[in-house]
Amino acid sequence: MKRFTPYEQWHSASLENGAFSHLNTLFSLNGLSDWPQCAWFSSFLDAKNANQQTIRFVDDACFTEEERYYEQIIFDTGKVPTRQQNWHDLFGGLIWCLFPKTKALINQRHVEEITLHGTKVRSKHRNALTLFDECGVVLAVSDDVWPALLKNHQWQQAFIEQRALWGKTIAPFMFGHANYEMLTKPYIGLTGKALFVKVPSDMFCKDLAQQYQYIDQTLYEMISVDNCLRDNSQLSPLPLLGVPGWYDNNNPEFYSNTDYFRPKRRTRT
């Protein structure tokens, strides 16, 4: 497996990839000339955690003596320990800005699971929460054909034959901040975990910020009411570089790499 090493310096050219278009539109991320400071997030976020503490991003160096687990710090204080000049934590902060309700809920669920099982034993629920938090991609769909196509690895039909429908009846919304980090230096094999969210047909005509608000509320309800992340069974592999517009993938030949665009495994009887 490829070992990923992020850029050590600020590298705005890596943010021109189509996968970052939402971040560039909403935060002008590619217009920054250097790493943003923790205070920078404040202008984009007005949120509280499930413990009614205001969410703030604080330099990770302030927590050197801290004995509480990361999620416990956030729940107890509202402070999000944030490493400076760090891609992973930069994108983690932006996900808080885009999905404040869902992030607060995931934080609450982590703390509840830690209370039940401690920090050394990870339940199926907590594993699923972590997997989605790091690698999740919300696929908003207004046509029920999409989950069947993508869950069954019908890559040619989904990415080539139905390519013109991306942005019309299906649209991706990145949730996993590790995905964003790795997309700064994309490589064949990069795969996320898709969660399908049904949306009304007029969803994609709305302002981008309104789309995120809708997705955030819907995700919150899916996790809190439907318990969709009780385990990882509803998360489906998604080759990130296959998403139209997220990579140089206009040539249909790109999708012929079956080591990356793998067919669905046959179930044994």
Tab-separated table of C-alpha atoms in Angstrom:
chain	number	residue	atom	x	y	z
A	1	MET	CA	0.000	0.000	0.000
A	2	LYS	CA	1.229	3.478	-0.865
A	3	ARG	CA	2.563	5.447	2.075
A	4	PHE	CA	1.122	8.947	2.009
A	5	THR	CA	3.329	11.893	2.903
A	6	PRO	CA	1.636	15.319	2.831
A	7	TYR	CA	3.300	18.529	1.723
A	8	GLU	CA	5.179	20.054	4.627
A	9	GLN	CA	4.704	23.614	3.375
A	10	TRP	CA	1.595	25.481	2.308
A	11	HIS	CA	0.920	24.409	-1.266
A	12	SER	CA	-2.035	26.244	-2.781
A	13	ALA	CA	-1.507	24.607	-6.187
A	14	SER	CA	-2.622	21.289	-4.690
A	15	LEU	CA	-6.016	22.849	-3.919
A	16	GLU	CA	-6.879	23.476	-7.569
A	17	ASN	CA	-8.074	19.872	-7.924
A	18	GLY	CA	-11.817	19.750	-8.592
A	19	ALA	CA	-12.334	17.868	-5.332
A	20	PHE	CA	-11.637	21.150	-3.518
A	21	SER	CA	-14.101	23.260	-5.508
A	22	HIS	CA	-16.581	23.484	-2.624
A	23	LEU	CA	-13.886	24.617	-0.194
A	24	ASN	CA	-12.607	27.178	-2.667
A	25	THR	CA	-16.100	28.508	-3.289
A	26	LEU	CA	-17.141	28.739	0.369
A	27	PHE	CA	-13.811	29.556	2.055
A	28	SER	CA	-11.580	30.875	-0.783
A	29	LEU	CA	-9.098	28.268	0.417
A	30	ASN	CA	-6.959	28.345	-2.712
A	31	GLY	CA	-6.607	32.110	-2.315
A	32	LEU	CA	-4.690	31.829	0.949
A	33	SER	CA	-0.967	32.462	0.729
A	34	ASP	CA	-0.078	30.636	3.952
A	35	TRP	CA	-1.508	28.397	6.657
A	36	PRO	CA	-4.518	29.959	8.412
A	37	GLN	CA	-4.447	30.438	12.170
A	38	CYS	CA	-7.037	28.941	14.521
A	39	ALA	CA	-8.941	32.230	14.728
A	40	TRP	CA	-9.526	32.098	10.966
A	41	PHE	CA	-12.181	29.391	11.401
A	42	SER	CA	-14.265	31.565	13.707
A	43	SER	CA	-15.640	33.711	10.903
A	44	PHE	CA	-17.120	30.581	9.268
A	45	LEU	CA	-18.489	28.806	12.318
A	46	ASP	CA	-21.148	29.573	14.913
A	47	ALA	CA	-21.790	26.241	16.588
A	48	LYS	CA	-22.141	24.542	19.947
A	49	ASN	CA	-21.431	20.965	20.861
A	50	ALA	CA	-24.019	18.634	22.397
A	51	ASN	CA	-22.850	19.871	25.824
A	52	GLN	CA	-23.807	23.437	24.793
A	53	GLN	CA	-20.187	24.577	24.693
A	54	THR	CA	-19.225	26.963	21.896
A	55	ILE	CA	-16.910	25.288	19.395
A	56	ARG	CA	-13.498	26.978	19.167
A	57	PHE	CA	-10.292	25.902	17.501
A	58	VAL	CA	-7.286	26.058	19.809
A	59	ASP	CA	-3.607	25.409	19.115
A	60	ASP	CA	-2.823	21.804	19.973
A	61	ALA	CA	0.278	22.991	21.839
A	62	CYS	CA	-2.020	24.275	24.590
A	63	PHE	CA	-3.010	20.719	25.488
A	64	THR	CA	0.376	19.167	26.247
A	65	GLU	CA	-0.625	18.482	29.877
A	66	GLU	CA	-4.101	17.288	28.982
A	67	GLU	CA	-5.044	13.760	30.077
A	68	ARG	CA	-8.519	13.623	28.577
A	69	TYR	CA	-9.107	11.933	25.233
A	70	TYR	CA	-9.458	14.199	22.178
A	71	GLU	CA	-13.229	13.756	21.872
A	72	GLN	CA	-13.691	14.295	25.601
A	73	ILE	CA	-11.865	17.631	25.452
A	74	ILE	CA	-14.178	18.804	22.682
A	75	PHE	CA	-17.299	17.652	24.525
A	76	ASP	CA	-16.289	19.083	27.903
A	77	THR	CA	-14.895	22.420	26.731
A	78	GLY	CA	-15.905	23.070	23.134
A	79	LYS	CA	-12.206	23.497	22.337
A	80	VAL	CA	-10.967	21.562	19.313
A	81	PRO	CA	-7.215	20.810	19.626
A	82	THR	CA	-5.800	21.872	16.267
A	83	ARG	CA	-2.264	21.284	15.061
A	84	GLN	CA	-0.833	24.293	13.268
A	85	GLN	CA	0.456	24.023	9.705
A	86	ASN	CA	-1.196	20.645	9.387
A	87	TRP	CA	-3.370	19.572	6.451
A	88	HIS	CA	-5.304	16.960	8.396
A	89	ASP	CA	-6.422	19.390	11.099
A	90	LEU	CA	-7.031	22.189	8.605
A	91	PHE	CA	-9.553	20.064	6.757
A	92	GLY	CA	-10.933	18.762	10.033
A	93	GLY	CA	-11.741	22.337	11.007
A	94	LEU	CA	-13.443	23.011	7.698
A	95	ILE	CA	-15.645	19.945	8.117
A	96	TRP	CA	-16.789	21.384	11.458
A	97	CYS	CA	-17.726	24.555	9.576
A	98	LEU	CA	-19.660	22.643	6.915
A	99	PHE	CA	-21.382	20.038	9.098
A	100	PRO	CA	-21.628	21.524	12.620
A	101	LYS	CA	-24.694	19.543	13.720
A	102	THR	CA	-23.345	16.219	12.492
A	103	LYS	CA	-19.875	16.810	13.911
A	104	ALA	CA	-21.346	17.702	17.315
A	105	LEU	CA	-23.455	14.549	17.233
A	106	ILE	CA	-20.489	12.359	16.282
A	107	ASN	CA	-18.504	13.925	19.125
A	108	GLN	CA	-21.342	13.178	21.541
A	109	ARG	CA	-21.602	9.579	20.332
A	110	HIS	CA	-17.855	9.068	20.814
A	111	VAL	CA	-18.067	10.311	24.394
A	112	GLU	CA	-21.061	8.078	25.107
A	113	GLU	CA	-19.182	5.074	23.710
A	114	ILE	CA	-16.079	5.941	25.751
A	115	THR	CA	-18.256	6.117	28.873
A	116	LEU	CA	-19.590	2.642	28.109
A	117	HIS	CA	-16.438	0.911	26.888
A	118	GLY	CA	-13.463	3.068	27.871
A	119	THR	CA	-10.800	4.346	25.472
A	120	LYS	CA	-9.085	1.011	24.830
A	121	VAL	CA	-12.080	-0.937	23.495
A	122	ARG	CA	-13.681	0.374	20.319
A	123	SER	CA	-17.239	-0.702	19.576
A	124	LYS	CA	-18.592	-1.275	16.053
A	125	HIS	CA	-20.457	2.005	16.379
A	126	ARG	CA	-17.369	3.962	17.310
A	127	ASN	CA	-15.377	2.346	14.499
A	128	ALA	CA	-18.058	3.359	12.010
A	129	LEU	CA	-18.138	6.922	13.359
A	130	THR	CA	-14.356	7.163	12.966
A	131	LEU	CA	-14.345	5.646	9.485
A	132	PHE	CA	-16.983	8.100	8.295
A	133	ASP	CA	-15.287	11.036	10.032
A	134	GLU	CA	-11.984	10.273	8.319
A	135	CYS	CA	-13.013	8.813	4.954
A	136	GLY	CA	-16.716	9.499	4.436
A	137	VAL	CA	-18.262	10.954	1.297
A	138	VAL	CA	-21.933	11.879	1.258
A	139	LEU	CA	-23.494	11.048	-2.085
A	140	ALA	CA	-26.657	13.113	-2.313
A	141	VAL	CA	-29.030	11.417	-4.754
A	142	SER	CA	-32.442	12.328	-6.083
A	143	ASP	CA	-32.669	9.172	-8.240
A	144	ASP	CA	-32.757	5.763	-6.552
A	145	VAL	CA	-30.718	4.173	-9.339
A	146	TRP	CA	-27.432	5.540	-7.971
A	147	PRO	CA	-27.030	3.494	-4.771
A	148	ALA	CA	-27.602	0.279	-6.701
A	149	LEU	CA	-25.064	1.218	-9.381
A	150	LEU	CA	-22.305	2.281	-7.024
A	151	LYS	CA	-22.833	-0.321	-4.320
A	152	ASN	CA	-22.596	-2.967	-7.023
A	153	HIS	CA	-19.431	-1.392	-8.463
A	154	GLN	CA	-21.019	-0.607	-11.803
A	155	TRP	CA	-18.264	1.929	-12.380
A	156	GLN	CA	-18.531	2.128	-16.171
A	157	GLN	CA	-22.224	2.934	-16.065
A	158	ALA	CA	-21.982	5.305	-13.078
A	159	PHE	CA	-18.887	7.247	-14.156
A	160	ILE	CA	-19.022	7.041	-17.960
A	161	GLU	CA	-22.493	6.216	-19.295
A	162	GLN	CA	-24.297	8.382	-16.703
A	163	ARG	CA	-21.568	10.988	-16.411
A	164	ALA	CA	-23.776	13.874	-17.567
A	165	LEU	CA	-26.111	13.321	-14.596
A	166	TRP	CA	-23.463	14.145	-11.986
A	167	GLY	CA	-24.498	17.459	-10.499
A	168	LYS	CA	-28.084	16.891	-11.650
A	169	THR	CA	-29.327	13.761	-9.885
A	170	ILE	CA	-26.232	12.965	-7.819
A	171	ALA	CA	-23.585	15.120	-6.151
A	172	PRO	CA	-20.701	14.333	-3.787
A	173	PHE	CA	-20.120	16.171	-0.505
A	174	MET	CA	-16.873	15.291	1.222
A	175	PHE	CA	-17.096	14.592	4.931
A	176	GLY	CA	-13.853	12.759	5.610
A	177	HIS	CA	-11.037	15.186	6.316
A	178	ALA	CA	-8.423	12.465	5.699
A	179	ASN	CA	-9.785	12.209	2.154
A	180	TYR	CA	-9.141	15.901	1.616
A	181	GLU	CA	-5.634	15.607	3.002
A	182	MET	CA	-4.723	12.755	0.659
A	183	LEU	CA	-6.296	14.495	-2.321
A	184	THR	CA	-3.671	17.228	-1.998
A	185	LYS	CA	-1.355	14.577	-3.504
A	186	PRO	CA	-3.800	12.212	-5.254
A	187	TYR	CA	-2.739	8.691	-6.164
A	188	ILE	CA	-4.359	5.719	-7.854
A	189	GLY	CA	-5.949	3.593	-5.165
A	190	LEU	CA	-7.334	6.467	-3.101
A	191	THR	CA	-10.740	5.289	-1.879
A	192	GLY	CA	-13.377	6.805	0.371
A	193	LYS	CA	-16.501	5.447	2.036
A	194	ALA	CA	-19.798	6.556	0.523
A	195	LEU	CA	-23.004	7.106	2.443
A	196	PHE	CA	-26.076	7.733	0.300
A	197	VAL	CA	-28.476	10.489	1.283
A	198	LYS	CA	-31.793	10.884	-0.518
A	199	VAL	CA	-32.553	14.496	-1.444
A	200	PRO	CA	-35.384	16.256	-3.324
A	201	SER	CA	-34.936	16.849	-7.037
A	202	ASP	CA	-34.531	20.617	-6.613
A	203	MET	CA	-31.663	20.185	-4.134
A	204	PHE	CA	-28.944	20.834	-6.707
A	205	CYS	CA	-30.480	24.144	-7.765
A	206	LYS	CA	-29.983	25.629	-4.317
A	207	ASP	CA	-27.104	27.806	-3.171
A	208	LEU	CA	-24.087	25.681	-2.186
A	209	ALA	CA	-24.228	26.808	1.448
A	210	GLN	CA	-27.925	25.853	1.583
A	211	GLN	CA	-27.087	22.435	0.162
A	212	TYR	CA	-24.614	21.853	2.977
A	213	GLN	CA	-27.161	22.972	5.567
A	214	TYR	CA	-29.663	20.497	4.184
A	215	ILE	CA	-27.132	17.655	4.110
A	216	ASP	CA	-25.974	18.464	7.646
A	217	GLN	CA	-29.517	18.336	9.027
A	218	THR	CA	-30.333	15.148	7.113
A	219	LEU	CA	-27.127	13.433	8.239
A	220	TYR	CA	-27.870	14.421	11.819
A	221	GLU	CA	-31.272	12.757	11.586
A	222	MET	CA	-29.935	9.657	9.839
A	223	ILE	CA	-27.343	9.103	12.570
A	224	SER	CA	-29.466	10.101	15.581
A	225	VAL	CA	-32.805	8.580	14.541
A	226	ASP	CA	-32.033	5.875	11.977
A	227	ASN	CA	-28.713	4.905	13.599
A	228	CYS	CA	-27.163	4.544	10.156
A	229	LEU	CA	-23.643	4.398	11.627
A	230	ARG	CA	-24.321	1.714	14.231
A	231	ASP	CA	-21.712	-0.202	12.206
A	232	ASN	CA	-20.063	0.306	8.816
A	233	SER	CA	-22.544	-1.793	6.813
A	234	GLN	CA	-24.075	1.241	5.085
A	235	LEU	CA	-20.692	2.600	3.963
A	236	SER	CA	-19.722	1.654	0.420
A	237	PRO	CA	-16.269	1.890	-1.252
A	238	LEU	CA	-15.899	4.852	-3.607
A	239	PRO	CA	-12.785	5.290	-5.803
A	240	LEU	CA	-12.333	9.026	-5.223
A	241	LEU	CA	-10.371	9.702	-8.406
A	242	GLY	CA	-13.281	8.313	-10.415
A	243	VAL	CA	-15.702	11.029	-9.335
A	244	PRO	CA	-16.283	13.259	-12.375
A	245	GLY	CA	-14.450	16.557	-11.973
A	246	TRP	CA	-12.298	15.359	-9.080
A	247	TYR	CA	-9.368	14.247	-11.202
A	248	ASP	CA	-8.120	14.085	-14.785
A	249	ASN	CA	-10.593	11.348	-15.653
A	250	ASN	CA	-12.352	12.557	-18.796
A	251	ASN	CA	-10.860	9.741	-20.868
A	252	PRO	CA	-13.052	6.624	-20.452
A	253	GLU	CA	-9.889	4.526	-20.624
A	254	PHE	CA	-9.042	5.790	-17.147
A	255	TYR	CA	-11.746	3.551	-15.716
A	256	SER	CA	-10.371	0.373	-17.286
A	257	ASN	CA	-7.922	-0.105	-14.397
A	258	THR	CA	-9.666	-2.954	-12.589
A	259	ASP	CA	-7.068	-2.929	-9.813
A	260	TYR	CA	-8.580	0.399	-8.816
A	261	PHE	CA	-12.108	0.177	-10.187
A	262	ARG	CA	-12.640	-3.300	-8.847
A	263	PRO	CA	-15.633	-5.417	-9.742
A	264	LYS	CA	-17.977	-6.491	-6.996
A	265	ARG	CA	-16.866	-9.663	-5.258
A	266	ARG	CA	-19.173	-12.588	-5.748
A	267	THR	CA	-20.770	-13.838	-2.565
A	268	ARG	CA	-20.206	-17.481	-1.814
A	269	THR	CA	-23.201	-19.751	-1.486
